[in-house]
């Protein structure tokens, strides 16, 4: 069986219980028996409660704005609209080449604008996952392909297949600049840099990161934060939160030593805090939202929506500090006001 299909099936089996399970209690990384000496601790104050702070007047309360998506994997907020990638199909398949994938579009108020916003005409999406906006284009990773669509005309304007570059299971994406994106491959652990203008492709020069998934690029400091699932052959090992630093003559990677981090998925940098989603593939199969403070190196749970589990990839509206996310097994699109900075 092809390795892409194997990974997809492993993920399905690992998280199938999420539909029926109740959310697991947040683990306390300080109790880990790992030998890692730099294990990031859970804040003694925040471990007793989720982060709470007075909401901005611009923030709206947490809500499920849609619940009819077909295996939604990623949400992207852009200029008052929310774009959601859907794997599609009657049964979930992370790597199928079946043409069932789509991108839907919502208003920030939860009004469905177009259930099949993309692709148009003869365009095909199979199992789209990470999405990001670059200029006026929505860039999508789809199994081994990277595609770009003009948001105004809805026409496909770019496509490249990275299978020739060794890609197997493209998953996460983030913008580097106005014509380049970073793309992660969860199976190979490699990160590709792709120009949607010239088609040039290169690999980030670091050792493979097992289960590399969510990406968040900090352009001002030339660093790329990476959320990883952990080895796809053994999800019980768990993933990590780490950072790649790009210097003039070198590129380096280090992880933050989070204990019992789980299997990390989506990630966004919000001020001095990294917000990420994480699953417990080896246990309950449920997921949650967490925050890692870059100043104090502490981890705290993020208040979500009661009864909602399995947050996949997400985006944050920086103006209102609002998270827009997708719940893979719930078929939901959610809005959550963040109380981190």
XYZ file of C-alpha atoms in Angstrom:
341
model
C 0.000 0.000 0.000
C 1.330 3.445 -0.911
C 2.853 5.346 1.989
C 0.487 8.303 1.513
C -2.508 6.049 1.953
C -0.868 4.342 4.939
C -0.389 7.690 6.683
C -3.956 8.691 5.957
C -5.316 5.454 7.357
C -3.132 5.723 10.441
C -4.527 9.181 11.131
C -8.082 7.994 10.627
C -7.690 5.060 12.995
C -5.916 7.180 15.562
C -8.544 9.908 15.773
C -11.762 8.105 14.917
C -12.655 8.077 18.615
C -12.835 11.880 18.581
C -16.386 11.780 17.272
C -17.560 9.885 20.339
C -15.085 10.852 23.055
C -15.176 13.665 25.541
C -12.187 16.034 25.650
C -9.281 14.743 27.697
C -8.016 16.816 30.575
C -4.973 18.918 29.758
C -1.830 17.095 30.755
C 0.719 18.733 33.017
C 4.067 18.705 31.204
C 5.876 19.223 34.524
C 4.966 15.654 35.484
C 6.643 14.124 32.428
C 9.252 11.429 33.054
C 11.155 12.331 29.886
C 14.919 12.697 30.200
C 14.855 15.987 28.283
C 16.347 18.545 30.656
C 14.918 21.593 28.902
C 11.325 20.459 29.125
C 9.044 23.511 28.926
C 6.815 23.780 31.994
C 3.145 24.521 32.342
C 2.626 27.862 34.043
C 1.749 27.291 37.703
C -0.891 29.985 37.467
C -2.331 29.101 34.077
C -2.315 25.330 34.655
C -5.162 25.795 37.131
C -7.312 27.738 34.694
C -7.523 28.544 31.034
C -6.232 31.950 30.014
C -8.907 34.536 30.703
C -8.698 38.262 30.154
C -11.085 41.093 29.358
C -12.177 40.773 25.747
C -11.470 43.483 23.254
C -14.561 45.443 22.291
C -13.937 44.325 18.711
C -14.056 40.650 19.592
C -17.196 38.593 19.144
C -17.975 35.662 21.440
C -16.886 32.131 20.635
C -19.265 30.382 18.258
C -19.660 27.585 15.752
C -20.394 29.500 12.555
C -20.914 26.434 10.355
C -21.330 22.712 10.902
C -21.891 21.311 7.424
C -18.359 20.949 6.085
C -17.021 17.733 4.567
C -13.929 16.897 6.614
C -12.637 20.503 6.936
C -8.885 20.630 7.493
C -7.866 24.280 7.394
C -9.352 27.760 7.765
C -7.874 31.032 6.502
C -9.157 34.524 7.344
C -8.645 37.274 4.766
C -10.299 40.688 4.467
C -13.517 39.761 6.211
C -13.897 36.340 4.618
C -13.124 32.861 5.895
C -11.876 30.210 3.457
C -12.116 26.548 4.465
C -10.428 23.576 2.802
C -12.524 20.396 2.677
C -11.176 16.915 2.013
C -14.642 15.934 0.785
C -16.049 12.484 0.158
C -18.358 10.198 2.105
C -15.437 8.829 4.115
C -12.321 10.651 5.199
C -9.216 10.048 3.119
C -6.191 12.290 3.537
C -4.471 11.280 0.309
C -7.138 10.215 -2.168
C -6.898 11.387 -5.766
C -10.641 11.558 -6.311
C -11.456 15.172 -7.176
C -13.754 15.523 -4.138
C -11.843 18.355 -2.482
C -13.070 21.938 -2.335
C -12.652 25.361 -0.768
C -15.735 27.014 0.709
C -16.117 30.684 1.566
C -17.906 32.301 4.523
C -18.381 35.812 5.778
C -17.030 36.699 9.206
C -20.634 36.553 10.449
C -20.941 32.929 9.428
C -22.976 33.454 6.272
C -22.182 30.895 3.594
C -21.062 32.789 0.503
C -20.113 29.842 -1.707
C -19.907 26.193 -0.689
C -17.767 25.443 -3.746
C -15.828 28.667 -4.117
C -12.854 26.713 -5.487
C -12.026 25.126 -7.808
C -13.970 26.520 -10.777
C -14.346 25.324 -14.368
C -12.178 22.254 -14.935
C -10.009 22.707 -11.850
C -9.514 19.744 -9.539
C -8.790 19.489 -5.827
C -8.382 16.065 -4.273
C -7.613 16.303 -0.551
C -6.681 19.954 0.130
C -5.173 20.688 3.516
C -3.158 23.790 4.438
C -4.144 27.082 2.779
C -2.728 30.612 2.933
C -3.242 33.921 1.143
C -0.325 35.426 -0.787
C -1.206 38.809 -2.243
C -4.482 38.255 -4.101
C -3.999 34.495 -4.379
C -5.156 31.598 -2.240
C -2.392 28.979 -2.171
C -3.367 25.380 -1.399
C -1.436 22.174 -0.688
C -3.127 19.103 -2.115
C -1.397 15.748 -1.489
C 1.818 16.415 -3.479
C 0.686 19.515 -5.375
C 0.856 23.228 -4.609
C -1.780 25.326 -6.372
C -2.704 29.009 -6.424
C -6.052 30.589 -7.277
C -6.822 34.234 -7.999
C -9.342 35.296 -5.347
C -11.080 37.805 -7.607
C -11.514 35.691 -10.740
C -11.446 32.315 -8.935
C -9.211 31.027 -11.724
C -6.291 28.698 -11.100
C -3.087 30.576 -11.876
C -0.366 28.198 -10.651
C 0.268 24.503 -10.113
C 3.331 22.428 -9.395
C 3.648 18.796 -8.361
C 6.423 18.215 -5.835
C 6.383 14.450 -6.231
C 9.478 14.843 -8.403
C 11.096 16.612 -5.441
C 10.364 13.613 -3.210
C 7.146 14.983 -1.710
C 4.731 12.402 -0.295
C 2.219 14.045 2.061
C 2.148 17.859 1.909
C 0.273 19.276 4.874
C 1.143 22.709 6.309
C 1.823 26.007 4.555
C 2.673 29.620 5.335
C 3.689 32.675 3.371
C 7.364 33.707 3.263
C 6.910 36.804 1.101
C 4.672 38.079 -1.692
C 5.574 35.271 -4.083
C 6.981 32.420 -1.963
C 5.524 29.914 0.489
C 6.926 27.330 2.870
C 5.297 23.883 2.632
C 5.726 20.949 5.034
C 5.695 17.242 4.218
C 4.452 15.237 7.198
C 5.710 11.927 5.838
C 9.273 12.893 4.845
C 9.689 15.572 7.528
C 11.048 17.979 4.929
C 10.070 21.587 4.339
C 9.977 23.002 0.820
C 10.219 26.591 -0.316
C 8.083 27.219 -3.401
C 7.877 30.327 -5.585
C 4.398 30.663 -7.053
C 5.813 33.228 -9.464
C 8.751 31.338 -10.995
C 8.009 27.758 -9.916
C 11.422 27.477 -8.263
C 11.527 24.860 -5.507
C 14.165 24.283 -2.846
C 14.344 22.384 0.425
C 15.041 24.089 3.722
C 18.492 22.928 4.784
C 17.767 21.233 8.098
C 17.455 17.609 9.132
C 13.953 16.154 8.569
C 11.517 17.008 11.364
C 9.381 13.909 12.098
C 5.795 14.646 11.131
C 6.448 18.286 10.179
C 3.031 19.910 9.975
C 1.918 23.459 10.846
C 4.140 26.392 9.852
C 4.268 30.015 11.002
C 6.859 32.379 9.509
C 8.092 35.419 11.423
C 9.419 37.597 8.619
C 10.765 40.319 10.884
C 13.169 37.921 12.609
C 13.677 35.413 9.776
C 12.478 32.413 11.718
C 10.007 29.667 10.890
C 8.052 28.012 13.700
C 7.197 24.364 13.068
C 4.539 22.197 14.736
C 5.112 18.483 14.234
C 2.993 15.369 14.600
C 5.936 13.211 15.585
C 7.001 10.025 13.781
C 4.123 8.846 11.605
C 5.179 5.258 12.316
C 4.514 5.699 16.042
C 2.228 8.542 17.122
C 2.769 7.678 20.789
C 6.206 9.307 20.558
C 4.522 12.664 20.038
C 5.603 15.775 18.210
C 7.288 19.014 19.095
C 7.144 22.747 18.722
C 10.352 24.109 17.240
C 11.928 26.946 15.277
C 14.111 27.171 12.187
C 16.409 30.203 12.125
C 17.701 31.552 8.839
C 21.044 33.287 9.143
C 23.291 34.675 6.438
C 25.474 31.587 6.153
C 23.522 28.916 7.984
C 20.117 27.476 8.800
C 19.437 25.764 12.112
C 16.572 24.045 13.909
C 15.861 23.462 17.581
C 12.763 22.412 19.455
C 11.419 24.025 22.606
C 11.376 20.798 24.599
C 7.653 20.660 25.297
C 6.787 17.661 27.452
C 3.842 15.475 26.426
C 3.024 17.934 23.667
C 0.893 15.442 21.761
C 0.652 15.434 17.980
C 0.783 19.049 16.851
C -1.229 20.380 13.920
C -1.996 24.059 13.288
C 0.171 26.942 14.516
C 0.117 30.748 14.524
C 2.370 33.383 16.074
C 0.285 35.904 18.025
C 2.512 38.630 19.437
C 4.990 36.846 21.714
C 2.856 33.717 21.979
C 2.599 30.648 19.767
C -0.929 29.263 19.608
C -1.122 25.668 18.397
C -3.561 22.799 18.096
C -2.599 19.348 19.288
C -4.091 15.854 19.138
C -3.720 12.786 21.312
C -3.547 10.186 18.561
C -2.188 7.451 20.832
C -4.817 8.021 23.506
C -8.286 9.544 23.330
C -7.979 10.838 19.768
C -9.226 14.254 20.868
C -7.578 17.613 20.356
C -7.240 20.979 22.049
C -5.757 24.440 21.671
C -2.642 25.469 23.591
C -0.438 28.558 23.942
C 3.352 28.692 24.350
C 4.721 31.956 25.752
C 8.050 32.728 24.081
C 9.035 35.021 26.963
C 8.400 32.701 29.899
C 8.681 29.388 27.997
C 5.453 28.191 29.637
C 2.460 26.357 28.171
C -1.180 27.173 28.935
C -4.511 25.874 27.608
C -6.539 28.200 25.415
C -10.248 28.539 26.104
C -12.162 26.969 23.249
C -15.806 25.950 22.828
C -17.375 23.422 25.183
C -17.906 20.095 23.477
C -15.798 20.971 20.445
C -12.728 18.785 19.964
C -10.330 18.004 17.167
C -9.164 21.456 16.097
C -7.099 21.087 12.931
C -5.454 24.004 11.107
C -6.523 27.576 11.810
C -5.798 31.243 11.226
C -5.886 34.360 13.418
C -7.310 37.758 12.541
C -4.611 39.969 14.092
C -6.836 43.041 14.235
C -9.321 41.462 16.616
C -7.178 38.613 17.973
C -9.785 36.124 16.794
C -9.036 32.527 15.857
C -10.863 30.958 12.912
C -10.531 27.189 12.832
C -11.812 23.939 11.398
C -12.737 20.806 13.339
C -11.849 17.889 11.136
C -14.248 15.288 12.497
C -16.979 17.682 13.612
C -17.337 19.317 10.210
C -17.384 22.694 11.939
C -15.955 26.141 11.358
C -15.395 27.965 14.626
C -14.676 31.481 15.840
C -12.777 31.848 19.110
C -11.657 35.150 20.691
C -8.081 34.750 21.894
C -6.893 36.129 25.193
C -3.171 35.835 24.497
C -0.660 38.450 23.445
